[in-house]
Amino acid sequence: DAGVIQSPRHEVTEMGQEVTLRCKPISGHNSLFWYRQTMMRGLELLIYFNNNVPIDDSGMPEDRFSAKMPNASFSTLKIQPSEPRDSAVYFCASSRGQRRSPLHFGNGTRLTVT
Amino acid sequence: AQTVTQSQPEMSVQEAETVTLSCTYDTSESDYYLFWYKQPPSRQMILVIRQEAYKQQNATENRFSVNFQKAAKSFSLKISDSQLGDAAMYFCAYRRGEGAQKLVFGQGTRLTINP
């Protein structure tokens, strides 16, 4: 059973450029989460989806960030325009609908904005 | 809002010995779930162990066990017979039993294993 797949693993871009991070959840999981990890703020939830519908996007920093889940097997997190303070590791995670079900994380995308 | 606190930024232990990582949380709910995740240098987040709040029995997974004190809102992780491969960041996390499904994470504890 393949785990959560994220791409790219590393991304280096210049300030002002558009960045798109991609995620394929585990088949059969109906919840998908985007987290950001920084030294200063730790692991922060940006947004999560249930059955492809965004449920809570209160963690999205500002309008420069957007996330979509067009189907059960794919999600994107887009930053436009990117800024140096967006540099972080971005994790995608998925889980089954039950509360006792843990989140399964992808390997993360390390984003560096110069 | 629920918060999770890990008061030990760093811990170290001799190989083969036992170490306990602390975690406390703040909630007004009675139904919830608690998790410990491990993040090695590869940065992969790996589930170590989970505990349902309604269960009084402490969860165990091989060398890993928890001490769940619901009244004290404490959820510590004990690692027995520490191995070099246990070196990692350890995160405690909380999930509500109803409503929002997100995991709320603590700030993490960096565990070093001394050979």
Short mmCIF file of C-alpha atoms in Angstrom, two decimals:
data_model
loop_
_atom_site.label_atom_id
_atom_site.label_comp_id
_atom_site.label_asym_id
_atom_site.label_seq_id
_atom_site.Cartn_x
_atom_site.Cartn_y
_atom_site.Cartn_z
CA ASP A 1 0.00 0.00 0.00
CA ALA A 2 1.61 3.22 -1.15
CA GLY A 3 1.80 6.00 1.40
CA VAL A 4 1.01 9.66 0.92
CA ILE A 5 2.97 10.94 -2.04
CA GLN A 6 4.15 14.54 -2.22
CA SER A 7 5.99 16.34 -4.96
CA PRO A 8 8.38 17.94 -5.36
CA ARG A 9 10.60 16.92 -2.45
CA HIS A 10 12.54 20.17 -2.69
CA GLU A 11 11.62 23.45 -4.30
CA VAL A 12 13.78 26.53 -4.59
CA THR A 13 12.23 29.62 -6.11
CA GLU A 14 12.64 33.35 -6.21
CA MET A 15 10.41 35.79 -4.41
CA GLY A 16 7.36 36.63 -6.42
CA GLN A 17 7.16 33.35 -8.27
CA GLU A 18 4.22 30.98 -8.10
CA VAL A 19 4.77 27.70 -6.28
CA THR A 20 2.55 24.62 -6.52
CA LEU A 21 2.89 21.69 -4.15
CA ARG A 22 1.19 18.41 -4.93
CA CYS A 23 -0.19 15.56 -2.88
CA LYS A 24 -1.69 12.16 -3.55
CA PRO A 25 -3.39 10.74 -0.43
CA ILE A 26 -3.64 7.08 0.48
CA SER A 27 -6.40 5.37 -1.44
CA GLY A 28 -9.53 5.04 0.67
CA HIS A 29 -8.68 7.93 2.97
CA ASN A 30 -11.34 10.63 2.88
CA SER A 31 -9.62 13.34 4.91
CA LEU A 32 -6.63 15.34 3.70
CA PHE A 33 -4.56 17.85 5.64
CA TRP A 34 -1.90 20.40 4.71
CA TYR A 35 0.57 21.32 7.48
CA ARG A 36 3.51 23.71 7.51
CA GLN A 37 6.56 23.14 9.72
CA THR A 38 9.00 25.87 10.76
CA MET A 39 11.47 26.14 13.60
CA MET A 40 9.68 29.13 15.06
CA ARG A 41 6.07 27.96 14.83
CA GLY A 42 6.35 24.18 14.74
CA LEU A 43 3.66 22.22 12.92
CA GLU A 44 0.70 24.35 11.89
CA LEU A 45 -2.42 23.18 10.13
CA LEU A 46 -3.10 25.24 7.03
CA ILE A 47 -6.26 23.59 5.72
CA TYR A 48 -8.06 20.28 5.70
CA PHE A 49 -10.60 18.58 3.45
CA ASN A 50 -13.27 15.97 4.08
CA ASN A 51 -14.51 14.13 1.00
CA ASN A 52 -12.78 16.73 -1.20
CA VAL A 53 -14.58 19.63 0.51
CA PRO A 54 -12.54 22.23 2.43
CA ILE A 55 -13.67 22.17 6.06
CA ASP A 56 -11.29 24.47 7.88
CA ASP A 57 -8.96 26.91 6.14
CA SER A 58 -8.46 29.21 9.11
CA GLY A 59 -4.77 28.35 9.16
CA MET A 60 -4.10 29.62 5.66
CA PRO A 61 -1.81 32.59 6.25
CA GLU A 62 -3.25 34.98 3.71
CA ASP A 63 -4.76 35.27 0.26
CA ARG A 64 -1.49 34.31 -1.36
CA PHE A 65 -2.18 30.73 -0.27
CA SER A 66 -4.82 28.56 -1.90
CA ALA A 67 -5.56 24.84 -1.83
CA LYS A 68 -7.72 22.62 -3.99
CA MET A 69 -8.82 19.02 -3.99
CA PRO A 70 -10.46 18.35 -7.36
CA ASN A 71 -10.86 14.63 -6.64
CA ALA A 72 -10.22 12.03 -3.95
CA SER A 73 -6.72 11.25 -5.19
CA PHE A 74 -5.15 14.65 -5.68
CA SER A 75 -4.64 17.97 -3.91
CA THR A 76 -2.57 21.07 -4.52
CA LEU A 77 -1.32 23.88 -2.35
CA LYS A 78 -0.44 27.02 -4.28
CA ILE A 79 1.45 30.11 -3.15
CA GLN A 80 1.25 33.12 -5.42
CA PRO A 81 3.30 35.27 -5.13
CA SER A 82 5.81 33.53 -2.89
CA GLU A 83 7.81 35.39 -0.22
CA PRO A 84 10.96 34.44 1.75
CA ARG A 85 8.89 33.99 4.92
CA ASP A 86 7.04 31.14 3.19
CA SER A 87 10.20 29.04 3.39
CA ALA A 88 9.29 25.92 5.37
CA VAL A 89 8.57 22.23 5.06
CA TYR A 90 5.03 21.60 3.85
CA PHE A 91 3.44 18.28 4.76
CA CYS A 92 0.40 16.63 3.33
CA ALA A 93 -1.35 13.98 5.42
CA SER A 94 -4.41 11.80 4.98
CA SER A 95 -6.58 9.68 7.23
CA ARG A 96 -9.74 7.64 7.29
CA GLY A 97 -12.89 9.30 8.60
CA GLN A 98 -12.75 7.79 12.09
CA ARG A 99 -11.37 9.99 14.85
CA ARG A 100 -9.18 7.24 16.21
CA SER A 101 -7.49 6.93 12.84
CA PRO A 102 -4.06 8.52 12.80
CA LEU A 103 -2.82 10.89 10.15
CA HIS A 104 -0.42 9.37 7.64
CA PHE A 105 2.10 11.91 6.44
CA GLY A 106 3.96 12.32 3.19
CA ASN A 107 7.68 13.02 3.13
CA GLY A 108 7.10 16.75 2.88
CA THR A 109 8.23 19.42 0.46
CA ARG A 110 11.04 21.68 1.59
CA LEU A 111 10.36 25.10 0.09
CA THR A 112 13.04 27.76 -0.07
CA VAL A 113 12.10 31.20 -1.34
CA THR A 114 15.07 33.48 -2.01
CA ALA B 1 -8.82 26.17 21.75
CA GLN B 2 -6.91 23.06 22.58
CA THR B 3 -3.19 23.38 23.28
CA VAL B 4 -0.46 20.80 23.64
CA THR B 5 2.70 21.51 25.63
CA GLN B 6 5.96 19.63 25.56
CA SER B 7 8.12 21.20 28.23
CA GLN B 8 11.36 19.44 27.32
CA PRO B 9 12.93 20.88 24.15
CA GLU B 10 15.75 18.33 24.36
CA MET B 11 16.40 15.06 26.12
CA SER B 12 19.24 12.58 26.02
CA VAL B 13 19.60 8.99 27.20
CA GLN B 14 22.21 6.27 27.18
CA GLU B 15 21.65 3.45 24.77
CA ALA B 16 19.69 0.57 26.35
CA GLU B 17 18.29 2.78 29.11
CA THR B 18 14.77 4.13 29.59
CA VAL B 19 13.61 7.68 28.91
CA THR B 20 10.30 9.45 29.44
CA LEU B 21 9.09 12.36 27.33
CA SER B 22 6.48 14.65 28.85
CA CYS B 23 3.32 16.07 27.29
CA THR B 24 0.42 17.98 28.76
CA TYR B 25 -2.65 19.28 27.01
CA ASP B 26 -5.48 21.64 27.70
CA THR B 27 -9.06 20.73 26.80
CA SER B 28 -12.56 20.94 28.20
CA GLU B 29 -13.71 17.89 26.30
CA SER B 30 -14.00 14.34 27.59
CA ASP B 31 -13.77 12.53 24.27
CA TYR B 32 -10.50 12.86 22.38
CA TYR B 33 -7.49 11.01 21.05
CA LEU B 34 -3.81 11.43 21.75
CA PHE B 35 -0.86 10.48 19.58
CA TRP B 36 2.92 10.43 19.64
CA TYR B 37 4.76 10.92 16.36
CA LYS B 38 8.45 10.50 15.65
CA GLN B 39 10.34 12.61 13.12
CA PRO B 40 13.84 11.33 12.33
CA PRO B 41 16.34 13.40 10.30
CA SER B 42 14.71 12.08 7.13
CA ARG B 43 11.77 14.35 8.26
CA GLN B 44 9.18 11.62 7.74
CA MET B 45 6.43 11.83 10.39
CA ILE B 46 5.94 8.34 11.83
CA LEU B 47 3.16 7.31 14.20
CA VAL B 48 4.58 5.78 17.37
CA ILE B 49 1.54 5.19 19.53
CA ARG B 50 -2.03 6.39 20.13
CA GLN B 51 -4.42 6.50 23.07
CA GLU B 52 -8.18 6.88 23.23
CA ALA B 53 -9.25 9.08 26.12
CA TYR B 54 -12.11 6.76 27.05
CA LYS B 55 -9.71 3.89 27.65
CA GLN B 56 -8.16 3.70 31.09
CA GLN B 57 -5.54 1.19 30.03
CA ASN B 58 -2.29 2.73 28.86
CA ALA B 59 -1.34 1.94 25.28
CA THR B 60 1.84 -0.02 24.54
CA GLU B 61 3.68 -0.78 21.32
CA ASN B 62 6.72 -2.97 21.88
CA ARG B 63 9.33 -0.77 23.61
CA PHE B 64 7.02 2.26 23.60
CA SER B 65 4.36 2.87 26.22
CA VAL B 66 2.40 5.82 27.52
CA ASN B 67 1.37 7.02 30.94
CA PHE B 68 -2.04 8.59 30.37
CA GLN B 69 -3.33 10.60 33.31
CA LYS B 70 -6.68 11.99 32.18
CA ALA B 71 -7.42 14.06 35.27
CA ALA B 72 -4.00 15.66 35.11
CA LYS B 73 -4.21 16.01 31.31
CA SER B 74 -0.86 14.36 30.97
CA PHE B 75 0.31 11.97 28.26
CA SER B 76 3.96 10.95 28.62
CA LEU B 77 5.87 8.57 26.37
CA LYS B 78 8.25 6.00 27.80
CA ILE B 79 10.87 4.42 25.61
CA SER B 80 12.48 1.31 27.06
CA ASP B 81 15.79 -0.20 25.98
CA SER B 82 16.62 2.89 23.93
CA GLN B 83 18.26 2.26 20.57
CA LEU B 84 20.31 4.51 18.32
CA GLY B 85 17.47 4.46 15.81
CA ASP B 86 15.18 6.11 18.35
CA ALA B 87 17.04 9.40 17.94
CA ALA B 88 14.52 11.86 16.52
CA MET B 89 12.11 14.69 17.26
CA TYR B 90 9.06 13.44 19.11
CA PHE B 91 5.73 15.23 18.83
CA CYS B 92 2.71 14.82 21.02
CA ALA B 93 -0.64 15.50 19.32
CA TYR B 94 -4.30 15.91 20.30
CA ARG B 95 -7.43 15.27 18.27
CA ARG B 96 -10.97 16.08 19.29
CA GLY B 97 -13.56 13.33 19.49
CA GLU B 98 -16.12 15.45 17.70
CA GLY B 99 -16.04 18.52 15.52
CA ALA B 100 -12.74 19.53 13.96
CA GLN B 101 -10.64 16.57 12.90
CA LYS B 102 -7.28 18.28 12.87
CA LEU B 103 -4.34 17.18 14.97
CA VAL B 104 -2.92 19.85 17.26
CA PHE B 105 0.78 19.31 17.85
CA GLY B 106 3.16 20.21 20.64
CA GLN B 107 6.45 21.92 19.91
CA GLY B 108 8.42 18.67 20.03
CA THR B 109 11.24 17.13 22.04
CA ARG B 110 14.56 16.31 20.42
CA LEU B 111 15.81 12.98 21.73
CA THR B 112 19.48 12.08 21.51
CA ILE B 113 20.73 8.55 22.16
CA ASN B 114 24.27 8.31 23.53
CA PRO B 115 26.13 5.15 22.58
#
